[in-house]
């Protein structure tokens, strides 16, 4: 089992640029979550999908953020335009049976916006 | 409105002692509760899940859940230096599959 795979591991970009983060969930998992972690705010839920459909995006901070899941094995989180306050570690996690099963996290993407 | 609350610490515990970590949550409808451990620079990893009131033991770890008091705790017996990490409490929100995390408690085991 390859686990949840995220790319890139690190991303450094300038303010105003578009950033795309990628995630491949564990095969057979039907739930996918995107989280953002900072020292100040901890691990915040941005959005989650069930069977490729976005269920709750209330944590997406603003219209600059968008997420898609075109198929069961791939999801993207896009920030456009990026701002310095978007600097954080972004985690993707997957599970099956929703709340009745624990989350499996990817290694995260550390985003730095200068 | 705080949803999942944890003391940020750091909590310092001597090696070999019991470490006690606490978490409270605000939604009475929550049904699933998890403890994750996160080492610096790494991703969270599951330690325990608990769904029913009472205690659940797994090796040196015991999770305790009290839904009436909206309280969940994690006890670590015979604490080891390798237990030094941040411990995250996670709760599903109401009857949804949305999983919300507390900000975590930093635990430091003193050799």
Coordinates of N, CA and C in Angstrom, one line a residue:
Chain A
X1 N 0.8 -1.2 0.0 CA 0.0 0.0 0.0 C 0.9 1.2 0.0
X2 N 0.7 2.1 -1.0 CA 1.6 3.2 -1.2 C 1.3 4.4 -0.3
X3 N 0.1 4.4 0.3 CA -0.3 5.5 1.2 C -0.8 6.6 0.4
X4 N -1.1 7.7 1.1 CA -1.6 8.9 0.4 C -0.3 9.7 -0.2
X5 N -0.4 10.0 -1.4 CA 0.8 10.7 -2.0 C 0.5 12.1 -2.4
X6 N 1.3 13.0 -1.9 CA 1.1 14.4 -2.2 C 2.3 14.9 -3.0
X7 N 2.1 15.9 -3.8 CA 3.2 16.6 -4.5 C 2.8 18.0 -4.8
X8 N 3.8 18.9 -4.8 CA 5.2 18.7 -4.5 C 5.3 18.6 -3.0
X9 N 6.5 18.3 -2.5 CA 6.8 18.3 -1.0 C 7.0 19.7 -0.5
X10 N 7.6 20.5 -1.3 CA 7.9 21.9 -1.0 C 7.6 22.7 -2.2
X11 N 7.0 23.9 -2.0 CA 6.7 24.8 -3.0 C 7.0 26.2 -2.5
X12 N 7.9 26.9 -3.3 CA 8.2 28.3 -3.0 C 7.8 29.1 -4.2
X13 N 6.9 30.1 -3.9 CA 6.4 30.9 -5.0 C 6.3 32.4 -4.6
X14 N 6.2 33.2 -5.6 CA 6.0 34.7 -5.3 C 4.6 35.0 -5.2
X15 N 4.3 36.0 -4.5 CA 2.9 36.5 -4.3 C 2.3 36.8 -5.7
X16 N 1.1 36.4 -5.8 CA 0.4 36.6 -7.1 C 0.4 35.5 -8.1
X17 N 1.3 34.5 -7.8 CA 1.4 33.3 -8.7 C 0.3 32.3 -8.3
X18 N 0.1 31.5 -9.3 CA -0.9 30.4 -9.1 C -0.1 29.2 -8.5
X19 N -0.7 28.5 -7.6 CA -0.1 27.3 -7.0 C -1.1 26.2 -7.1
X20 N -0.6 25.0 -7.5 CA -1.5 23.8 -7.5 C -0.8 22.7 -6.7
X21 N -1.6 22.2 -5.8 CA -1.1 21.1 -4.9 C -1.9 19.8 -5.3
X22 N -1.2 18.7 -5.3 CA -1.8 17.5 -5.8 C -1.9 16.4 -4.8
X23 N -2.9 15.5 -4.9 CA -3.0 14.4 -3.9 C -3.6 13.2 -4.6
X24 N -3.0 12.0 -4.3 CA -3.5 10.7 -4.7 C -3.9 10.0 -3.5
X25 N -5.2 9.7 -3.3 CA -5.6 9.0 -2.1 C -5.2 7.5 -2.1
X26 N -5.4 6.8 -1.0 CA -5.2 5.4 -1.0 C -6.4 4.7 -1.8
X27 N -6.0 3.8 -2.6 CA -6.9 3.1 -3.5 C -8.0 2.4 -2.6
X28 N -9.3 2.7 -3.0 CA -10.4 2.1 -2.3 C -11.0 3.1 -1.3
X29 N -10.3 4.1 -0.9 CA -10.8 5.1 0.0 C -11.8 6.0 -0.8
X30 N -12.9 6.3 -0.2 CA -13.9 7.1 -0.9 C -14.1 8.5 -0.3
X31 N -13.3 8.8 0.7 CA -13.3 10.2 1.3 C -12.0 10.8 1.2
X32 N -11.9 12.1 0.8 CA -10.7 12.8 0.7 C -10.8 14.1 1.4
X33 N -9.9 14.5 2.2 CA -9.9 15.7 3.0 C -8.7 16.6 2.7
X34 N -8.8 17.9 2.6 CA -7.7 18.8 2.5 C -7.7 19.6 3.8
X35 N -6.5 19.7 4.4 CA -6.3 20.5 5.6 C -5.1 21.4 5.4
X36 N -5.1 22.5 6.2 CA -4.0 23.4 6.2 C -3.5 23.6 7.7
X37 N -2.2 23.5 7.9 CA -1.7 23.6 9.2 C -0.7 24.8 9.4
X38 N -1.0 25.6 10.4 CA -0.1 26.7 10.8 C 0.1 26.7 12.3
X39 N 1.1 27.3 12.8 CA 1.3 27.3 14.2 C 0.2 28.0 14.9
X40 N -0.3 29.1 14.3 CA -1.3 29.9 15.0 C -2.7 29.2 15.0
X41 N -3.1 28.6 13.9 CA -4.4 28.1 13.7 C -4.5 26.6 13.8
X42 N -3.4 25.9 13.9 CA -3.5 24.5 14.0 C -3.9 23.8 12.6
X43 N -4.5 22.7 12.7 CA -4.9 21.9 11.5 C -6.4 22.3 11.2
X44 N -6.5 23.0 10.1 CA -7.9 23.5 9.7 C -8.4 22.7 8.5
X45 N -9.6 22.2 8.6 CA -10.2 21.6 7.5 C -10.6 22.6 6.4
X46 N -10.2 22.4 5.2 CA -10.6 23.3 4.1 C -11.8 22.7 3.4
X47 N -11.7 21.5 2.9 CA -12.8 20.9 2.1 C -12.7 19.4 2.2
X48 N -13.8 18.7 2.1 CA -13.8 17.3 1.9 C -14.7 16.7 0.9
X49 N -14.3 15.6 0.3 CA -15.1 15.0 -0.8 C -15.5 13.6 -0.4
X50 N -16.6 13.2 -0.9 CA -17.1 11.8 -0.8 C -17.4 11.3 -2.2
X51 N -16.9 10.2 -2.6 CA -17.1 9.7 -4.0 C -16.9 10.8 -5.0
X52 N -15.8 11.6 -4.9 CA -15.4 12.6 -5.8 C -16.3 13.9 -5.8
X53 N -17.3 13.9 -4.9 CA -18.2 15.1 -4.8 C -17.8 15.9 -3.6
X54 N -17.7 17.3 -3.8 CA -17.4 18.1 -2.6 C -18.6 18.1 -1.7
X55 N -18.4 17.8 -0.4 CA -19.5 17.8 0.5 C -19.5 19.0 1.4
X56 N -18.4 19.5 1.8 CA -18.3 20.7 2.7 C -17.1 21.5 2.4
X57 N -17.3 22.7 1.8 CA -16.1 23.5 1.5 C -16.2 24.8 2.4
X58 N -16.9 24.7 3.5 CA -17.0 25.9 4.3 C -15.7 26.4 4.9
X59 N -14.7 25.5 4.9 CA -13.4 25.9 5.5 C -12.5 26.6 4.5
X60 N -12.9 26.6 3.2 CA -12.1 27.3 2.2 C -12.1 28.8 2.5
X61 N -10.9 29.4 2.7 CA -10.8 30.7 3.2 C -11.4 31.8 2.3
X62 N -11.3 31.7 1.0 CA -11.9 32.7 0.1 C -11.8 32.2 -1.3
X63 N -12.3 33.0 -2.2 CA -12.5 32.5 -3.6 C -11.2 32.3 -4.3
X64 N -10.1 32.7 -3.7 CA -8.8 32.4 -4.3 C -8.5 30.9 -4.2
X65 N -9.2 30.2 -3.3 CA -8.9 28.7 -3.2 C -10.0 27.9 -3.9
X66 N -9.5 26.9 -4.6 CA -10.5 26.0 -5.2 C -9.9 24.6 -5.2
X67 N -10.8 23.6 -5.1 CA -10.4 22.2 -5.1 C -11.3 21.4 -6.0
X68 N -10.6 20.4 -6.6 CA -11.4 19.5 -7.5 C -11.0 18.1 -7.3
X69 N -11.8 17.2 -7.6 CA -11.5 15.7 -7.6 C -12.1 15.1 -8.8
X70 N -11.4 15.1 -9.9 CA -12.0 14.6 -11.2 C -12.2 13.1 -11.3
X71 N -11.5 12.4 -10.4 CA -11.7 11.0 -10.3 C -11.3 10.4 -9.0
X72 N -11.5 9.2 -8.7 CA -11.3 8.6 -7.4 C -9.8 8.6 -7.0
X73 N -8.9 8.8 -7.9 CA -7.5 8.7 -7.6 C -6.7 10.0 -7.7
X74 N -7.4 11.1 -7.7 CA -6.7 12.3 -7.9 C -7.5 13.5 -7.5
X75 N -6.8 14.4 -6.7 CA -7.4 15.7 -6.3 C -6.4 16.8 -6.4
X76 N -6.9 18.0 -6.6 CA -6.0 19.2 -6.6 C -6.6 20.3 -5.8
X77 N -5.7 21.1 -5.2 CA -6.1 22.3 -4.4 C -5.3 23.4 -5.1
X78 N -6.0 24.4 -5.6 CA -5.4 25.5 -6.3 C -5.6 26.8 -5.6
X79 N -4.6 27.6 -5.5 CA -4.6 28.9 -5.0 C -4.2 29.9 -6.0
X80 N -5.1 30.8 -6.3 CA -4.8 31.8 -7.3 C -5.6 33.1 -7.1
X81 N -4.9 34.3 -6.9 CA -3.5 34.4 -6.8 C -3.0 34.1 -5.3
X82 N -1.8 33.6 -5.2 CA -1.3 33.3 -3.9 C -0.9 34.6 -3.1
X83 N -0.9 34.5 -1.8 CA -0.6 35.6 -0.9 C 0.4 35.0 0.2
X84 N 1.2 35.9 0.8 CA 2.1 35.4 1.9 C 1.4 34.7 3.0
X85 N 0.1 35.2 3.3 CA -0.6 34.5 4.4 C -1.1 33.1 4.1
X86 N -0.9 32.7 2.9 CA -1.2 31.3 2.5 C -0.1 30.4 2.8
X87 N 1.0 30.9 3.3 CA 2.2 30.0 3.6 C 1.7 29.1 4.8
X88 N 1.9 27.8 4.6 CA 1.5 26.8 5.6 C 1.9 25.4 5.1
X89 N 1.6 24.4 5.8 CA 1.7 23.0 5.4 C 0.3 22.5 5.0
X90 N 0.2 22.0 3.8 CA -1.1 21.6 3.4 C -1.1 20.0 3.3
X91 N -2.1 19.4 4.0 CA -2.2 18.0 4.1 C -3.4 17.5 3.4
X92 N -3.2 16.4 2.7 CA -4.3 15.6 2.1 C -4.5 14.4 3.0
X93 N -5.7 13.9 3.2 CA -5.9 12.7 3.9 C -7.1 12.0 3.3
X94 N -7.1 10.6 3.4 CA -8.2 9.9 2.9 C -8.6 8.8 3.9
X95 N -9.8 8.3 3.7 CA -10.4 7.3 4.5 C -11.5 6.6 3.8
X96 N -12.1 5.6 4.4 CA -13.3 5.0 3.9 C -14.3 4.9 5.1
X97 N -15.5 4.8 4.9 CA -16.6 4.8 5.9 C -16.6 6.1 6.7
X98 N -16.1 7.2 6.1 CA -16.3 8.5 6.7 C -15.8 8.6 8.2
X99 N -16.7 9.1 9.0 CA -16.4 9.3 10.4 C -16.1 8.0 11.2
X100 N -16.4 6.9 10.7 CA -16.2 5.6 11.4 C -14.8 5.0 11.2
X101 N -14.0 5.7 10.4 CA -12.6 5.3 10.2 C -11.6 6.4 10.3
X102 N -10.4 6.1 10.8 CA -9.4 7.1 10.9 C -8.9 7.7 9.6
X103 N -8.3 8.8 9.6 CA -7.7 9.4 8.4 C -6.3 8.9 8.2
X104 N -5.9 8.8 7.0 CA -4.6 8.5 6.6 C -4.0 9.7 5.9
X105 N -3.0 10.2 6.4 CA -2.4 11.5 5.9 C -1.3 11.3 4.9
X106 N -1.2 12.2 4.0 CA 0.0 12.3 3.1 C 1.1 13.0 3.9
X107 N 2.3 13.1 3.2 CA 3.4 13.8 3.9 C 3.3 15.3 3.9
X108 N 2.3 15.8 3.2 CA 2.1 17.3 3.2 C 2.9 18.0 2.2
X109 N 2.5 19.2 1.9 CA 3.2 20.1 1.0 C 3.4 21.4 1.8
X110 N 4.7 21.7 1.9 CA 5.1 23.0 2.6 C 5.1 24.1 1.6
X111 N 4.2 25.0 1.7 CA 4.0 26.2 0.8 C 4.6 27.4 1.4
X112 N 5.5 28.1 0.7 CA 6.0 29.4 1.1 C 5.7 30.4 0.0
X113 N 5.0 31.4 0.4 CA 4.7 32.5 -0.6 C 5.5 33.7 -0.2
X114 N 6.3 34.2 -1.0 CA 7.2 35.4 -0.7 C 6.6 36.7 -1.3
Chain B
X1 N -16.5 30.5 18.6 CA -16.9 29.3 19.4 C -15.9 28.2 19.1
X2 N -15.2 27.8 20.2 CA -14.2 26.8 20.1 C -14.9 25.5 19.8
X3 N -14.4 24.7 18.9 CA -15.1 23.4 18.6 C -14.4 22.2 19.3
X4 N -13.1 22.1 19.2 CA -12.3 21.1 19.9 C -11.2 21.8 20.6
X5 N -11.1 21.7 21.9 CA -10.2 22.4 22.7 C -9.2 21.5 23.4
X6 N -7.9 21.9 23.3 CA -6.8 21.2 24.0 C -5.9 22.2 24.6
X7 N -5.3 21.9 25.7 CA -4.3 22.7 26.3 C -3.0 22.6 25.4
X8 N -2.5 23.7 25.1 CA -1.4 23.7 24.1 C -0.1 23.2 24.7
X9 N 0.0 23.3 26.0 CA 1.3 22.8 26.7 C 2.4 23.8 26.6
X10 N 3.6 23.5 26.7 CA 4.1 22.1 26.7 C 3.8 21.4 28.1
X11 N 3.5 20.1 28.0 CA 3.3 19.3 29.1 C 4.6 18.5 29.3
X12 N 5.2 18.7 30.4 CA 6.5 18.0 30.7 C 6.2 16.9 31.7
X13 N 6.7 15.7 31.4 CA 6.4 14.5 32.2 C 7.7 13.7 32.3
X14 N 8.1 13.3 33.5 CA 9.3 12.5 33.7 C 9.2 11.1 33.0
X15 N 10.3 10.6 32.5 CA 10.3 9.3 31.8 C 9.8 8.2 32.8
X16 N 8.9 7.4 32.3 CA 8.4 6.3 33.2 C 7.1 6.7 33.9
X17 N 6.7 7.9 33.9 CA 5.5 8.4 34.5 C 4.3 8.3 33.5
X18 N 3.1 8.6 34.0 CA 1.9 8.6 33.2 C 1.7 10.0 32.7
X19 N 1.5 10.2 31.4 CA 1.1 11.4 30.7 C -0.4 11.4 30.5
X20 N -1.0 12.5 30.9 CA -2.5 12.6 30.7 C -2.8 13.8 29.8
X21 N -3.4 13.5 28.7 CA -3.8 14.6 27.7 C -5.3 14.7 27.7
X22 N -5.8 15.9 27.6 CA -7.2 16.1 27.7 C -7.8 16.9 26.5
X23 N -9.0 16.7 26.2 CA -9.7 17.3 25.0 C -11.2 17.5 25.3
X24 N -11.7 18.7 25.1 CA -13.2 18.9 25.1 C -13.7 19.3 23.8
X25 N -15.0 19.0 23.5 CA -15.6 19.3 22.2 C -16.9 19.9 22.5
X26 N -17.4 20.6 21.5 CA -18.6 21.4 21.8 C -19.9 20.8 21.2
X27 N -19.8 19.9 20.2 CA -21.0 19.3 19.6 C -21.4 18.0 20.2
X28 N -22.6 18.0 20.9 CA -23.1 16.8 21.6 C -23.4 15.7 20.6
X29 N -23.6 16.0 19.3 CA -23.9 15.0 18.3 C -22.7 14.2 17.8
X30 N -21.5 14.6 18.2 CA -20.3 13.9 17.8 C -20.2 12.5 18.2
X31 N -19.7 11.6 17.3 CA -19.8 10.2 17.6 C -18.5 9.5 17.5
X32 N -17.5 10.1 16.8 CA -16.2 9.5 16.6 C -15.1 10.4 17.1
X33 N -14.1 9.7 17.8 CA -13.1 10.5 18.5 C -11.7 9.8 18.2
X34 N -10.8 10.6 17.9 CA -9.5 10.1 17.5 C -8.3 10.9 18.2
X35 N -7.3 10.1 18.5 CA -6.0 10.8 19.0 C -4.9 10.5 17.9
X36 N -4.3 11.6 17.5 CA -3.2 11.4 16.5 C -1.9 12.0 17.2
X37 N -0.8 11.4 16.8 CA 0.5 11.9 17.2 C 1.2 12.6 16.0
X38 N 1.9 13.7 16.3 CA 2.6 14.4 15.2 C 3.9 14.8 15.7
X39 N 5.0 14.2 15.0 CA 6.3 14.6 15.3 C 6.6 15.8 14.5
X40 N 7.6 16.6 14.9 CA 7.9 17.9 14.2 C 8.3 17.6 12.8
X41 N 7.7 18.3 11.9 CA 8.0 18.2 10.4 C 7.4 16.9 9.8
X42 N 6.5 16.2 10.5 CA 5.9 15.0 10.0 C 4.4 15.1 9.9
X43 N 3.7 14.2 9.3 CA 2.3 14.2 9.2 C 1.7 13.5 10.5
X44 N 0.4 13.8 10.8 CA -0.2 13.1 11.9 C -0.4 11.6 11.6
X45 N -0.2 10.9 12.7 CA -0.4 9.4 12.6 C -1.4 9.0 13.7
X46 N -2.3 8.0 13.4 CA -3.3 7.6 14.4 C -2.7 6.8 15.5
X47 N -3.1 7.2 16.7 CA -2.8 6.4 17.9 C -4.0 5.5 18.3
X48 N -5.1 6.2 18.5 CA -6.3 5.5 19.0 C -7.6 6.1 18.4
X49 N -8.6 5.3 18.3 CA -9.9 5.8 18.0 C -10.8 5.2 19.0
X50 N -11.9 6.0 19.4 CA -12.8 5.6 20.4 C -14.2 6.1 20.0
X51 N -15.2 5.2 20.1 CA -16.6 5.6 19.7 C -17.6 5.5 20.8
X52 N -17.3 4.7 21.9 CA -18.3 4.5 22.9 C -17.7 5.0 24.3
X53 N -18.6 5.4 25.1 CA -18.2 5.8 26.5 C -17.4 4.8 27.2
X54 N -16.4 5.3 28.0 CA -15.6 4.3 28.7 C -14.2 4.4 28.3
X55 N -13.5 3.3 28.6 CA -12.0 3.3 28.4 C -11.7 2.3 27.2
X56 N -10.7 2.6 26.5 CA -10.2 1.7 25.5 C -8.7 1.6 25.6
X57 N -8.1 0.4 25.7 CA -6.7 0.3 26.0 C -6.0 -0.3 24.8
X58 N -4.8 0.2 24.5 CA -4.0 -0.4 23.4 C -2.5 -0.2 23.8
X59 N -2.0 -1.3 24.4 CA -0.6 -1.2 24.8 C -0.4 -0.2 26.0
X60 N 0.5 0.7 25.8 CA 0.7 1.8 26.8 C -0.3 2.9 26.8
X61 N -1.2 2.9 25.8 CA -2.2 3.9 25.6 C -3.6 3.5 26.0
X62 N -4.2 4.5 26.7 CA -5.6 4.3 27.1 C -6.4 5.6 26.7
X63 N -7.5 5.4 25.9 CA -8.3 6.5 25.6 C -9.6 6.4 26.5
X64 N -10.0 7.6 26.9 CA -11.2 7.6 27.8 C -12.2 8.6 27.2
X65 N -13.5 8.2 27.1 CA -14.5 9.0 26.5 C -15.7 9.2 27.5
X66 N -16.1 10.4 27.6 CA -17.3 10.7 28.4 C -18.2 11.7 27.6
X67 N -19.2 11.1 26.9 CA -20.0 12.0 26.0 C -20.9 12.9 26.8
X68 N -21.3 12.6 28.0 CA -22.1 13.5 28.8 C -21.4 14.7 29.2
X69 N -20.1 14.6 29.5 CA -19.2 15.7 29.8 C -18.5 16.3 28.6
X70 N -18.7 15.7 27.4 CA -18.1 16.1 26.2 C -16.6 16.2 26.4
X71 N -16.0 15.1 26.8 CA -14.6 15.1 27.2 C -14.0 13.7 26.7
X72 N -12.8 13.9 26.2 CA -12.0 12.7 25.8 C -10.6 12.9 26.2
X73 N -10.0 11.8 26.7 CA -8.6 11.9 27.2 C -7.7 10.8 26.7
X74 N -6.4 11.0 26.8 CA -5.5 10.0 26.4 C -4.5 9.9 27.5
X75 N -4.3 8.6 28.0 CA -3.3 8.4 29.0 C -2.1 7.6 28.4
X76 N -0.9 8.0 28.6 CA 0.2 7.2 28.2 C 1.0 6.8 29.4
X77 N 1.0 5.4 29.5 CA 1.8 4.9 30.7 C 3.2 4.6 30.3
X78 N 4.1 4.6 31.4 CA 5.5 4.3 31.2 C 6.0 5.2 30.0
X79 N 5.9 6.5 30.2 CA 6.2 7.4 29.1 C 7.7 7.3 28.7
X80 N 8.0 7.3 27.4 CA 9.3 7.2 26.9 C 9.7 8.5 26.2
X81 N 11.0 8.8 26.1 CA 11.4 10.0 25.3 C 10.8 10.0 23.9
X82 N 10.6 8.9 23.3 CA 10.1 8.8 21.9 C 8.6 9.2 21.9
X83 N 8.0 9.4 23.1 CA 6.6 9.8 23.1 C 6.5 11.4 23.0
X84 N 7.7 12.0 23.0 CA 7.7 13.5 22.9 C 7.2 13.9 21.5
X85 N 6.1 14.6 21.5 CA 5.5 15.0 20.2 C 4.3 15.9 20.5
X86 N 3.6 16.3 19.5 CA 2.3 17.0 19.6 C 1.2 16.0 19.4
X87 N 0.2 16.0 20.4 CA -0.9 15.1 20.3 C -2.1 15.8 19.9
X88 N -2.8 15.4 18.9 CA -3.9 16.0 18.3 C -5.2 15.2 18.6
X89 N -6.2 15.9 19.1 CA -7.5 15.3 19.3 C -8.4 15.7 18.1
X90 N -9.1 14.7 17.6 CA -10.0 14.9 16.4 C -11.3 14.3 16.7
X91 N -12.3 15.0 16.2 CA -13.7 14.7 16.5 C -14.6 14.9 15.2
X92 N -15.5 14.0 15.0 CA -16.4 14.2 13.8 C -17.4 15.3 14.3
X93 N -17.8 16.1 13.3 CA -18.7 17.2 13.6 C -20.2 16.7 13.5
X94 N -20.9 16.6 14.6 CA -22.3 16.2 14.6 C -22.4 14.8 14.0
X95 N -23.3 14.7 13.1 CA -23.5 13.4 12.5 C -22.8 13.4 11.1
X96 N -22.0 14.4 10.8 CA -21.3 14.5 9.6 C -20.1 13.7 9.6
X97 N -19.5 13.6 8.4 CA -18.2 12.9 8.3 C -17.0 13.9 8.4
X98 N -17.4 15.2 8.6 CA -16.4 16.2 8.8 C -15.6 16.0 10.1
X99 N -14.2 16.0 9.9 CA -13.4 15.7 11.1 C -12.6 17.0 11.4
X100 N -12.8 17.4 12.7 CA -12.3 18.7 13.2 C -11.2 18.3 14.2
X101 N -10.1 19.1 14.1 CA -8.9 18.8 15.0 C -8.8 19.9 16.0
X102 N -8.3 19.6 17.2 CA -7.9 20.6 18.2 C -6.5 21.1 17.7
X103 N -6.0 22.1 18.4 CA -4.7 22.7 18.0 C -3.5 21.8 18.5
X104 N -3.8 20.8 19.4 CA -2.8 19.9 19.9 C -2.1 20.3 21.2
X105 N -1.6 19.3 21.9 CA -0.8 19.5 23.1 C 0.6 19.0 22.9
X106 N 1.5 19.9 23.1 CA 2.9 19.4 23.0 C 3.3 18.7 24.3
X107 N 3.8 17.5 24.1 CA 4.3 16.7 25.2 C 5.8 16.5 25.2
X108 N 6.4 16.7 26.3 CA 7.8 16.6 26.4 C 8.1 15.6 27.5
X109 N 8.8 14.5 27.2 CA 9.1 13.5 28.2 C 10.6 13.7 28.6
X110 N 10.7 14.0 29.9 CA 12.0 14.3 30.5 C 12.8 13.0 30.8
X111 N 14.0 12.9 30.2 CA 14.8 11.7 30.4 C 15.3 11.6 31.9

